[in-house]
Short mmCIF file of C-alpha atoms in Angstrom, two decimals:
data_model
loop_
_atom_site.label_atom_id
_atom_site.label_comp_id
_atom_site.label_asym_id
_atom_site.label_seq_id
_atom_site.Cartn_x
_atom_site.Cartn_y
_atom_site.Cartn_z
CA UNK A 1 34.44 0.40 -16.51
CA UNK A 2 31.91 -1.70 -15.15
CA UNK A 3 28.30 -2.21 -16.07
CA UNK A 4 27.44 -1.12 -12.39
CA UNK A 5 29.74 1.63 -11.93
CA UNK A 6 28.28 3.05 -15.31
CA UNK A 7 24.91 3.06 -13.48
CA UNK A 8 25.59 6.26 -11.51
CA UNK A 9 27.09 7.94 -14.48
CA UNK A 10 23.84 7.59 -16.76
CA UNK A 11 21.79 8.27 -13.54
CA UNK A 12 24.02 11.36 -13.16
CA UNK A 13 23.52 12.33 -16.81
CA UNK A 14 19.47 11.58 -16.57
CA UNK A 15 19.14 14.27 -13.26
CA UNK A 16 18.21 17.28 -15.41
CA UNK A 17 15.05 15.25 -16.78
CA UNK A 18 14.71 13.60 -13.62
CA UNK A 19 13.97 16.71 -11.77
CA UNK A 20 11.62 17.94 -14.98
CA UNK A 21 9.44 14.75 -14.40
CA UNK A 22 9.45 15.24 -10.75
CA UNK A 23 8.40 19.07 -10.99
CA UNK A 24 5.23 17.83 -13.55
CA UNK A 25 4.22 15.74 -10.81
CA UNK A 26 3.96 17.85 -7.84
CA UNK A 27 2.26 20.12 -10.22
CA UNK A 28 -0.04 17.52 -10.49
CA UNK A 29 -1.38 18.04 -7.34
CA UNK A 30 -2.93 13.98 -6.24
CA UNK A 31 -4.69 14.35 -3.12
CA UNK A 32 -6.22 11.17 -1.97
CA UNK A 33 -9.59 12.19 -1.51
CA UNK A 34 -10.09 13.82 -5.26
CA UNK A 35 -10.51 10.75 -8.32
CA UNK A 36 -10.71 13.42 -10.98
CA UNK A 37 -6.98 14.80 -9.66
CA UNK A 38 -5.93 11.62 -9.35
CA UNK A 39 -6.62 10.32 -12.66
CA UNK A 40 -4.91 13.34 -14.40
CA UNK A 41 -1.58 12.17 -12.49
CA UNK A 42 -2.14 9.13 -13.20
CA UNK A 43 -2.65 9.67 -17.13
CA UNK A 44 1.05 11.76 -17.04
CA UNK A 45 2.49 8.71 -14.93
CA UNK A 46 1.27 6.48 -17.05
CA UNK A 47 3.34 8.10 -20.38
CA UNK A 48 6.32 8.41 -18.19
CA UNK A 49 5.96 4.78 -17.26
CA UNK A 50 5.98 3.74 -20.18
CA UNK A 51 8.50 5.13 -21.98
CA UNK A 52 10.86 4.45 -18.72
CA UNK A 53 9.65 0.89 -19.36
CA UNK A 54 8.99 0.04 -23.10
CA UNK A 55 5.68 -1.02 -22.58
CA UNK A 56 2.39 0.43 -21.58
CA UNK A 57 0.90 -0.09 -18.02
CA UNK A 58 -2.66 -2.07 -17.69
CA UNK A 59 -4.71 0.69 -15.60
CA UNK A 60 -6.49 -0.57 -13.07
CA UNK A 61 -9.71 1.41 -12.15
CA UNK A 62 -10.82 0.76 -8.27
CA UNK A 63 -13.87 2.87 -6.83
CA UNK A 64 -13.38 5.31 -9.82
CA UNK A 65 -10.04 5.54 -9.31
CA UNK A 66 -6.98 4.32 -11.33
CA UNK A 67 -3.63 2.23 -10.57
CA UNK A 68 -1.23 2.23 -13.06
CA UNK A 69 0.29 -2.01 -12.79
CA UNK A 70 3.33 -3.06 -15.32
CA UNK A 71 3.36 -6.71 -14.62
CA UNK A 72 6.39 -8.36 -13.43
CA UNK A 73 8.43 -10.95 -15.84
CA UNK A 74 10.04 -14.04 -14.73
CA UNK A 75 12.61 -13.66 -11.87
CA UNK A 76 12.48 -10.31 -11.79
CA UNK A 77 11.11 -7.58 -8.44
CA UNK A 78 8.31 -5.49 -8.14
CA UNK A 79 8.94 -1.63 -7.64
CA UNK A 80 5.69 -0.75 -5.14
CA UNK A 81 4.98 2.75 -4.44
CA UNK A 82 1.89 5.51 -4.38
CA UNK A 83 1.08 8.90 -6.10
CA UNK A 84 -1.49 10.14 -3.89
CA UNK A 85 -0.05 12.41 -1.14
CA UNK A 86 -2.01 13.70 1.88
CA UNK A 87 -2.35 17.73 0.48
CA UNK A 88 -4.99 19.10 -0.22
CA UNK A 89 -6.15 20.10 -3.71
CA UNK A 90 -4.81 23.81 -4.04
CA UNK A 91 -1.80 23.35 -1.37
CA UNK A 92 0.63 24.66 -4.45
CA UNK A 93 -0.52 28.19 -4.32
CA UNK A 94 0.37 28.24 -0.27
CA UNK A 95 3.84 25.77 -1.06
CA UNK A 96 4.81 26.09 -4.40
CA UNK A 97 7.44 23.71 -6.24
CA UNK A 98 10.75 24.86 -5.57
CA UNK A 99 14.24 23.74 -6.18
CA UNK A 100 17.11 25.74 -4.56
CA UNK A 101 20.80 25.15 -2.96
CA UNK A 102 19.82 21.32 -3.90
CA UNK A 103 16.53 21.09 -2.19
CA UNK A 104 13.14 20.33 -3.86
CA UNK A 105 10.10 21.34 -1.90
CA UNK A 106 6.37 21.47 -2.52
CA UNK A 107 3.45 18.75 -1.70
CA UNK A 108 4.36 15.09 -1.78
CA UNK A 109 7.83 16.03 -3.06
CA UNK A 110 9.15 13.60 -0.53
CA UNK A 111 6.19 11.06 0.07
CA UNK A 112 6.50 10.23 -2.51
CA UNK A 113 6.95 11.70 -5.69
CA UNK A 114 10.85 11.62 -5.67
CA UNK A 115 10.79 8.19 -4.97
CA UNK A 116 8.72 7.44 -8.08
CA UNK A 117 10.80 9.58 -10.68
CA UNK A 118 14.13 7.70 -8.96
CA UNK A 119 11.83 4.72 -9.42
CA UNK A 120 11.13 5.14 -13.15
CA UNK A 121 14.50 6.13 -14.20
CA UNK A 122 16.36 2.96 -12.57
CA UNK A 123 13.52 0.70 -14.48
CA UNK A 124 14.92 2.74 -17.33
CA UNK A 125 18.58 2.03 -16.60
CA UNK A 126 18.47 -1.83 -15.09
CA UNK A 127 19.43 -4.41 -17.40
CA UNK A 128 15.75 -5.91 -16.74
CA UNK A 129 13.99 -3.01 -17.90
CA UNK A 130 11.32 -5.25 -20.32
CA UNK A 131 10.79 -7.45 -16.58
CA UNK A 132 10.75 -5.43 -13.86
CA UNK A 133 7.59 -4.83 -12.26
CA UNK A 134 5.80 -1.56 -11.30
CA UNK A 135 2.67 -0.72 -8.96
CA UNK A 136 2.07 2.60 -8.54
CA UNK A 137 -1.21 2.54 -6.39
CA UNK A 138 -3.61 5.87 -5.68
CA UNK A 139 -4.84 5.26 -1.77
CA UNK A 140 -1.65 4.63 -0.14
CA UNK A 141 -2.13 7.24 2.52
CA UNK A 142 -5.78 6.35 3.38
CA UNK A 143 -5.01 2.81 4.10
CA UNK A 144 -5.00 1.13 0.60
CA UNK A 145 -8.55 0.37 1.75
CA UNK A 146 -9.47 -0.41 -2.24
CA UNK A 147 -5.98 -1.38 -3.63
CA UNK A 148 -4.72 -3.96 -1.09
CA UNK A 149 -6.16 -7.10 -2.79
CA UNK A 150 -4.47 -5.87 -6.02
CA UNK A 151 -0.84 -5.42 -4.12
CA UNK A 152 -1.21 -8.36 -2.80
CA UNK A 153 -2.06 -9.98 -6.27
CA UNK A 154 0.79 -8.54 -7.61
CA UNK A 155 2.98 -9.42 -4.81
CA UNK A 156 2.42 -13.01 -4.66
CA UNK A 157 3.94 -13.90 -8.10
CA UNK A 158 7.35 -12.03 -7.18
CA UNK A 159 10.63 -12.57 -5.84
CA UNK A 160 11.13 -9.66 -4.36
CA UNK A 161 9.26 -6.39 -3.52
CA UNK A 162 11.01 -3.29 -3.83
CA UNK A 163 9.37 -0.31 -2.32
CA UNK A 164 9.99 3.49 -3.41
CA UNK A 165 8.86 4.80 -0.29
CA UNK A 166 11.29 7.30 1.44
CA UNK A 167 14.45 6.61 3.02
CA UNK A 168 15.36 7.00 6.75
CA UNK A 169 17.92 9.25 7.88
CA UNK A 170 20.92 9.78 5.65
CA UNK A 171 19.76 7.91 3.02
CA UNK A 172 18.95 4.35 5.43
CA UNK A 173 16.83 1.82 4.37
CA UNK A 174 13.78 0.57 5.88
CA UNK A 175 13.90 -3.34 7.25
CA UNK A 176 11.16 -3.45 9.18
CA UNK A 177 8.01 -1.48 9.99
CA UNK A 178 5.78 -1.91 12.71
CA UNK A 179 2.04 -3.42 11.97
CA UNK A 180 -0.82 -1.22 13.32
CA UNK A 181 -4.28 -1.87 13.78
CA UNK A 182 -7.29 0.83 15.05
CA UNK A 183 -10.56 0.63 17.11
CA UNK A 184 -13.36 2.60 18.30
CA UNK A 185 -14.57 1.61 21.87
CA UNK A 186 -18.56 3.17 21.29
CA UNK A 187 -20.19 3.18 24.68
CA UNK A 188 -23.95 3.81 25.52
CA UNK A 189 -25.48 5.08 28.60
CA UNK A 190 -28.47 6.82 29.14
CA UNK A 191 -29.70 10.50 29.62
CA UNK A 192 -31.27 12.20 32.19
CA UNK A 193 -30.73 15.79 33.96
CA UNK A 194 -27.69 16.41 35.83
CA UNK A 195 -29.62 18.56 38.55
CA UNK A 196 -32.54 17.10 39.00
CA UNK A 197 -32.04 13.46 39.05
CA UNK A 198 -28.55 12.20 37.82
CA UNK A 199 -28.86 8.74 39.73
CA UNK A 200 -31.42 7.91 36.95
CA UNK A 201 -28.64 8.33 34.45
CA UNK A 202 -25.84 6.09 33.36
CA UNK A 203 -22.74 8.33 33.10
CA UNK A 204 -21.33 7.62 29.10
CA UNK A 205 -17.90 9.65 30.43
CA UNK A 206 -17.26 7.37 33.03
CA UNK A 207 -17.75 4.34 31.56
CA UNK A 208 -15.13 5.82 28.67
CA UNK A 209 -12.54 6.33 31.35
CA UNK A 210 -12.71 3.25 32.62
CA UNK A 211 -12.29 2.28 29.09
CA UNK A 212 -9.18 4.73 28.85
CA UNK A 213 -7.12 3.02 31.77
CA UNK A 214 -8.29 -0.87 30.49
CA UNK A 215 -6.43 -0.45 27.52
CA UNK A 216 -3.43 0.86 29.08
CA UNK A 217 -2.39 -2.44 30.55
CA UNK A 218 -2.19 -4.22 26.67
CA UNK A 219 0.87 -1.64 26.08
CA UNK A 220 4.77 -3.43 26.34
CA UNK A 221 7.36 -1.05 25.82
CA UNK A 222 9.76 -3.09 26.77
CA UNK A 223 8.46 -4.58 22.67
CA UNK A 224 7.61 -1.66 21.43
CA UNK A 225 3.79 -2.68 21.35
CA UNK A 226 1.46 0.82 22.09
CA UNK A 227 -1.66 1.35 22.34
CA UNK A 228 -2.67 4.91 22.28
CA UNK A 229 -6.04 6.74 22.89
CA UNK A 230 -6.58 9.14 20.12
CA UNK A 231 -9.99 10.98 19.86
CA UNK A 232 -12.39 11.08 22.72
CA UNK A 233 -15.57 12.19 22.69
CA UNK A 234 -18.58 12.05 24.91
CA UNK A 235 -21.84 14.07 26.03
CA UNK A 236 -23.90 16.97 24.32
CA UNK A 237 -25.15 19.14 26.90
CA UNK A 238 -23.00 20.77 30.01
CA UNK A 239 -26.24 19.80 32.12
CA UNK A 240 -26.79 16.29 31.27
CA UNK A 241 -25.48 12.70 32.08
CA UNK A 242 -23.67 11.91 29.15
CA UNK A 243 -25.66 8.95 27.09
CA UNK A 244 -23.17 8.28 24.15
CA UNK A 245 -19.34 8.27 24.11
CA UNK A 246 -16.53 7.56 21.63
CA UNK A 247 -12.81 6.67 21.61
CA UNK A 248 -10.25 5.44 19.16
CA UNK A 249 -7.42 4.00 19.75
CA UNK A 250 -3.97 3.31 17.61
CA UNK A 251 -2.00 0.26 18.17
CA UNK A 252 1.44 -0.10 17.18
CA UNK A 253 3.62 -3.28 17.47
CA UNK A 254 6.77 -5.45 15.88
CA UNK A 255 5.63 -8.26 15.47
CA UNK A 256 1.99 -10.77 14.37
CA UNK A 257 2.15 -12.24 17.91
CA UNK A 258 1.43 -9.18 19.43
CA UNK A 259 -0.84 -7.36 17.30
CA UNK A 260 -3.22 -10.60 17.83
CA UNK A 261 -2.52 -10.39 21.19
CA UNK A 262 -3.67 -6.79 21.75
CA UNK A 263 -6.72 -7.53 19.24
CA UNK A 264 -7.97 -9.86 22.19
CA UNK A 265 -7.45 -7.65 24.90
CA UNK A 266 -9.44 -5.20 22.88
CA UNK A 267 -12.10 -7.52 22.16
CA UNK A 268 -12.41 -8.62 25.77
CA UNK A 269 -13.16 -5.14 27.34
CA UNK A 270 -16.62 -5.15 29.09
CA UNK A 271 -18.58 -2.51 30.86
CA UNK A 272 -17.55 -1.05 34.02
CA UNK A 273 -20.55 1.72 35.01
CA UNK A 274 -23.59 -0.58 35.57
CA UNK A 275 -26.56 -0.05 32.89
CA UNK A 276 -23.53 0.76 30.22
CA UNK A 277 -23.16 -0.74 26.99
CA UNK A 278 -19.99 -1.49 25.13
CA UNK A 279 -19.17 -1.84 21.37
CA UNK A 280 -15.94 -2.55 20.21
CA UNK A 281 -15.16 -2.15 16.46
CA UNK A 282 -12.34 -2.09 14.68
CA UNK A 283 -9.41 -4.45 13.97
CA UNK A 284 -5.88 -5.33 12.80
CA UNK A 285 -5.26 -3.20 9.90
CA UNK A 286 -1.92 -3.94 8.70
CA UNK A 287 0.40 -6.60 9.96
CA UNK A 288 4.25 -5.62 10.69
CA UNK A 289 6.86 -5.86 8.10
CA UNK A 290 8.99 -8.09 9.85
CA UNK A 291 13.04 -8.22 9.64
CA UNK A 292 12.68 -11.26 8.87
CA UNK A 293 11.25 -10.27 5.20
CA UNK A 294 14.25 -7.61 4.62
CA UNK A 295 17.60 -9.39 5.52
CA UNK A 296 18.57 -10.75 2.83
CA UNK A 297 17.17 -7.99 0.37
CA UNK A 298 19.49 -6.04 3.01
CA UNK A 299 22.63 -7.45 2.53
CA UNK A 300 21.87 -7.54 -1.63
CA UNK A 301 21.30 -3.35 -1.23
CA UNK A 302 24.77 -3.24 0.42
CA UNK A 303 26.60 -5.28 -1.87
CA UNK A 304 24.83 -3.06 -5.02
CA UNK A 305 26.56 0.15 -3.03
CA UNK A 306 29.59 -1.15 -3.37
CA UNK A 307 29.18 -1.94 -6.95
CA UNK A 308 28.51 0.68 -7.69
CA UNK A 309 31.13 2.58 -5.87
CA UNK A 310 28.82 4.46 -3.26
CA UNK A 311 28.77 3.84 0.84
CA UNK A 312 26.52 1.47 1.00
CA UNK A 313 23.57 2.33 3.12
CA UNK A 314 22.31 1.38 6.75
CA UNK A 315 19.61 0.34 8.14
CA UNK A 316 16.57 1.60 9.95
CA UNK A 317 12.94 0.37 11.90
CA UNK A 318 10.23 3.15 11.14
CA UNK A 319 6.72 2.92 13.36
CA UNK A 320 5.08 3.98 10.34
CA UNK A 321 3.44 1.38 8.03
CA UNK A 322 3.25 1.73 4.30
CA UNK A 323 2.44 -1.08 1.89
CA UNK A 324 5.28 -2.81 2.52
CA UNK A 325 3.57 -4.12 5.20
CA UNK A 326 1.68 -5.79 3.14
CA UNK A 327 3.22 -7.46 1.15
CA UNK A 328 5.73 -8.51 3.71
CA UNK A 329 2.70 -10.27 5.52
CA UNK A 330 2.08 -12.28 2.66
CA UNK A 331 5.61 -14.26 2.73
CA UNK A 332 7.05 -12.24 -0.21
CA UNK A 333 10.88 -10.78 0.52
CA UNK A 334 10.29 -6.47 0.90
CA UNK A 335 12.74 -3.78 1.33
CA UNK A 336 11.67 -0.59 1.76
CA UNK A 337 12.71 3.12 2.01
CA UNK A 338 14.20 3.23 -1.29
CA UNK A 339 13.23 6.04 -2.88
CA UNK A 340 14.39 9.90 -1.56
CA UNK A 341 16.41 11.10 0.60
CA UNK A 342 15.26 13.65 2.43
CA UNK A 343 12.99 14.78 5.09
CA UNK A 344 9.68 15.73 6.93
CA UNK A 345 7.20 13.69 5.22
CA UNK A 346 3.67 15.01 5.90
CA UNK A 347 4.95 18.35 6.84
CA UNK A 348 4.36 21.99 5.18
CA UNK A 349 8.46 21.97 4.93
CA UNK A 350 8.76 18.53 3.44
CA UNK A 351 11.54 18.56 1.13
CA UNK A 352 14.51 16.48 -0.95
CA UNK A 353 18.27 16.16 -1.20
CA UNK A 354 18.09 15.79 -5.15
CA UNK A 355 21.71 15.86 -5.25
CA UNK A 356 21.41 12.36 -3.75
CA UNK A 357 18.59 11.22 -6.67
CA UNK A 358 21.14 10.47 -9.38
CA UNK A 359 23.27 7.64 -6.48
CA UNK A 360 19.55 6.20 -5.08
CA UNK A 361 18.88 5.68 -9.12
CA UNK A 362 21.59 3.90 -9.69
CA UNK A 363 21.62 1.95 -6.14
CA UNK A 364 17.79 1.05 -7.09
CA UNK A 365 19.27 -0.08 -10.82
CA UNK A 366 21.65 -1.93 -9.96
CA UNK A 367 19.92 -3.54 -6.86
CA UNK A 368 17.70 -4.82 -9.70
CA UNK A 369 20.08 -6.24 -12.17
CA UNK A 370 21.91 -8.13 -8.92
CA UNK A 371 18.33 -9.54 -7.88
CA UNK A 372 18.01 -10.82 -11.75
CA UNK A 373 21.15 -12.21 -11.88
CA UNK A 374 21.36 -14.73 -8.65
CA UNK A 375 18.04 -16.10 -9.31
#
């Protein structure tokens, strides 16, 4: 028997433990917003860490927060992935951990707590196991506003990123993500009665519709690129003209080009309503993971399936971003969407396949050891 095809047995003999670990940590409830709940994860990842990889993990404490980092060694990848989740402290007692028929369920079982038990285990199992890297960060899902430098650190000294995130449908893996940047158009008019003498006001609500139907024009569907007003706001009395208004807009798109592209449009708006002001913050907040950064790590994730004896898995584009994106934009090879498979990230009913952890264990393992070996 071969050293790969042994992978899925020891994963398959490790999924009792496996789905101990990954019932402590949705227990340990890690909402992004809450340092002391996050540090108490982070203290039980950072045990199971290390005994998955023989060596204690330097924590690195950002804004009062920590990130657990094991270093990569020579040629081998970095596993990249998060333990906070978007639930609120106190979300167990409303959806408690459950496993039944084969499905997990409870708070960030599937974003992405899964994903880092199936991450842990394979670091156990690959033949690299005193090498591989590991970055498990705590502000993922609020933008990685304070750990971004550090991924990108990290990033830039490795082959290969390797990201735990979840998987698409059926188990696919993620090649390519689109970038996505955000603004907030502020516009400022000026008050005055709407009965008695509107024409000495400057109409905030207008000027933010014109606003609304200028950015429409950036949009190309025909490339995927949107740009999509969010929250609008404007006004604070029924009888006056409105003097301040707000709106936010989400931009999604494939590719650098056009993310830079739409930044200029957005940057070139002007006032419409004469007498109105405009303010345009915001920018470019993540650039796309591009294909381009995945195809090769692609084909090395198919040939590991087969290895391993296990259909090897396809391939997917996801609109969401994830810090894959980041490290992607830096130059450094990422595949993502290999952690759980599963469903409904985000979502009270969130859940995962574990009868699938045991083959995405060994897939990740041995993904790892072919990685090591060819360079």
């Amino acid at each position: 028997m071969t050293t790969s095809v042994r992978l899925l047995e020891e994963a398959s003999a490790e999924l009792s433990p496996m789905l101990d670990l990954l019932r402590d940590l949705v227990l340990c409830e890690s909402p992004s917003e809450d340092p002391t709940a996050l540090n108490a994860c982070a203290d039980l990842l950072a045990d199971a860490g290390s005994a998955a990889l023989g060596r204690a993990p330097e924590r690195v404490v950002l804004a009062g927060v920590t990130h657990l980092l094991w270093r990569p060694k020579g040629p081998a990848p970095l596993l990249l992935g998060h333990y906070d989740t978007v639930w609120a402290l106190g979300t167990l007692a409303e959806l408690p951990f459950s496993i039944e028929a084969g499905i997990a369920r409870g708070p960030g079982v599937f974003d992405m707590k899964a994903g880092i038990v199936q991450m842990l285990q394979a670091a156990r199992l690959c033949s690299a196991r005193g090498e591989v890297g590991l970055l498990l960060t705590a502000d993922e899902e609020t933008g990685s506003v304070n750990s971004r430098p550090l991924v990108e650190e990290v990033a830039a000294t490795a082959p290969a990123v390797l990201v735990g995130e979840p998987s698409g449908a059926d188990g696919a893996v993620k090649i390519a993500r689109k970038g996505m940047a955000a603004y907030r158009l502020r516009v400022q008019g000026h008050a005055a009665h709407a009965g008695l003498e509107p024409e000495r006001g400057v109409n905030a609500t207008i000027e933010l519709a014109h606003q609304i139907l200028a950015v429409q024009p950036v949009q190309r569907p025909d490339a995927g690129t949107t740009a999509t007003p969010t929250i609008a706001s404007s006004g604070a009395t029924r009888n006056t003209v409105p003097e301040l208004a707000h709106l936010y807009v989400d931009v999604r798109a494939w590719t650098r080009a056009e993310l830079d592209r739409v930044d200029a449009h957005m940057r070139a708006l002007t006032p419409t309503v004469s007498g109105a002001e405009l303010v345009v913050d915001g920018e470019v907040n993540r650039y796309p993971m591009e294909e381009a950064m995945s195809r090769d790590l692609f084909d090395h994730v198919r040939e590991a399936a087969r290895e391993i004896g296990v259909r090897p898995p396809e391939s997917v584009r996801s609109g969401g971003g994830s810090d894959g994106n980041l490290t992607a934009a830096i130059g450094v090879p990422t595949l993502d969407g290999l952690g759980a498979v599963g469903g409904h990230p985000h979502a009270r009913d969130e859940f995962v396949d574990v009868t699938t952890m045991p083959t995405r264990t060994a897939l990740l393992a041995a993904l790892i050891n072919r990685l090591c070996a060819v360079r």
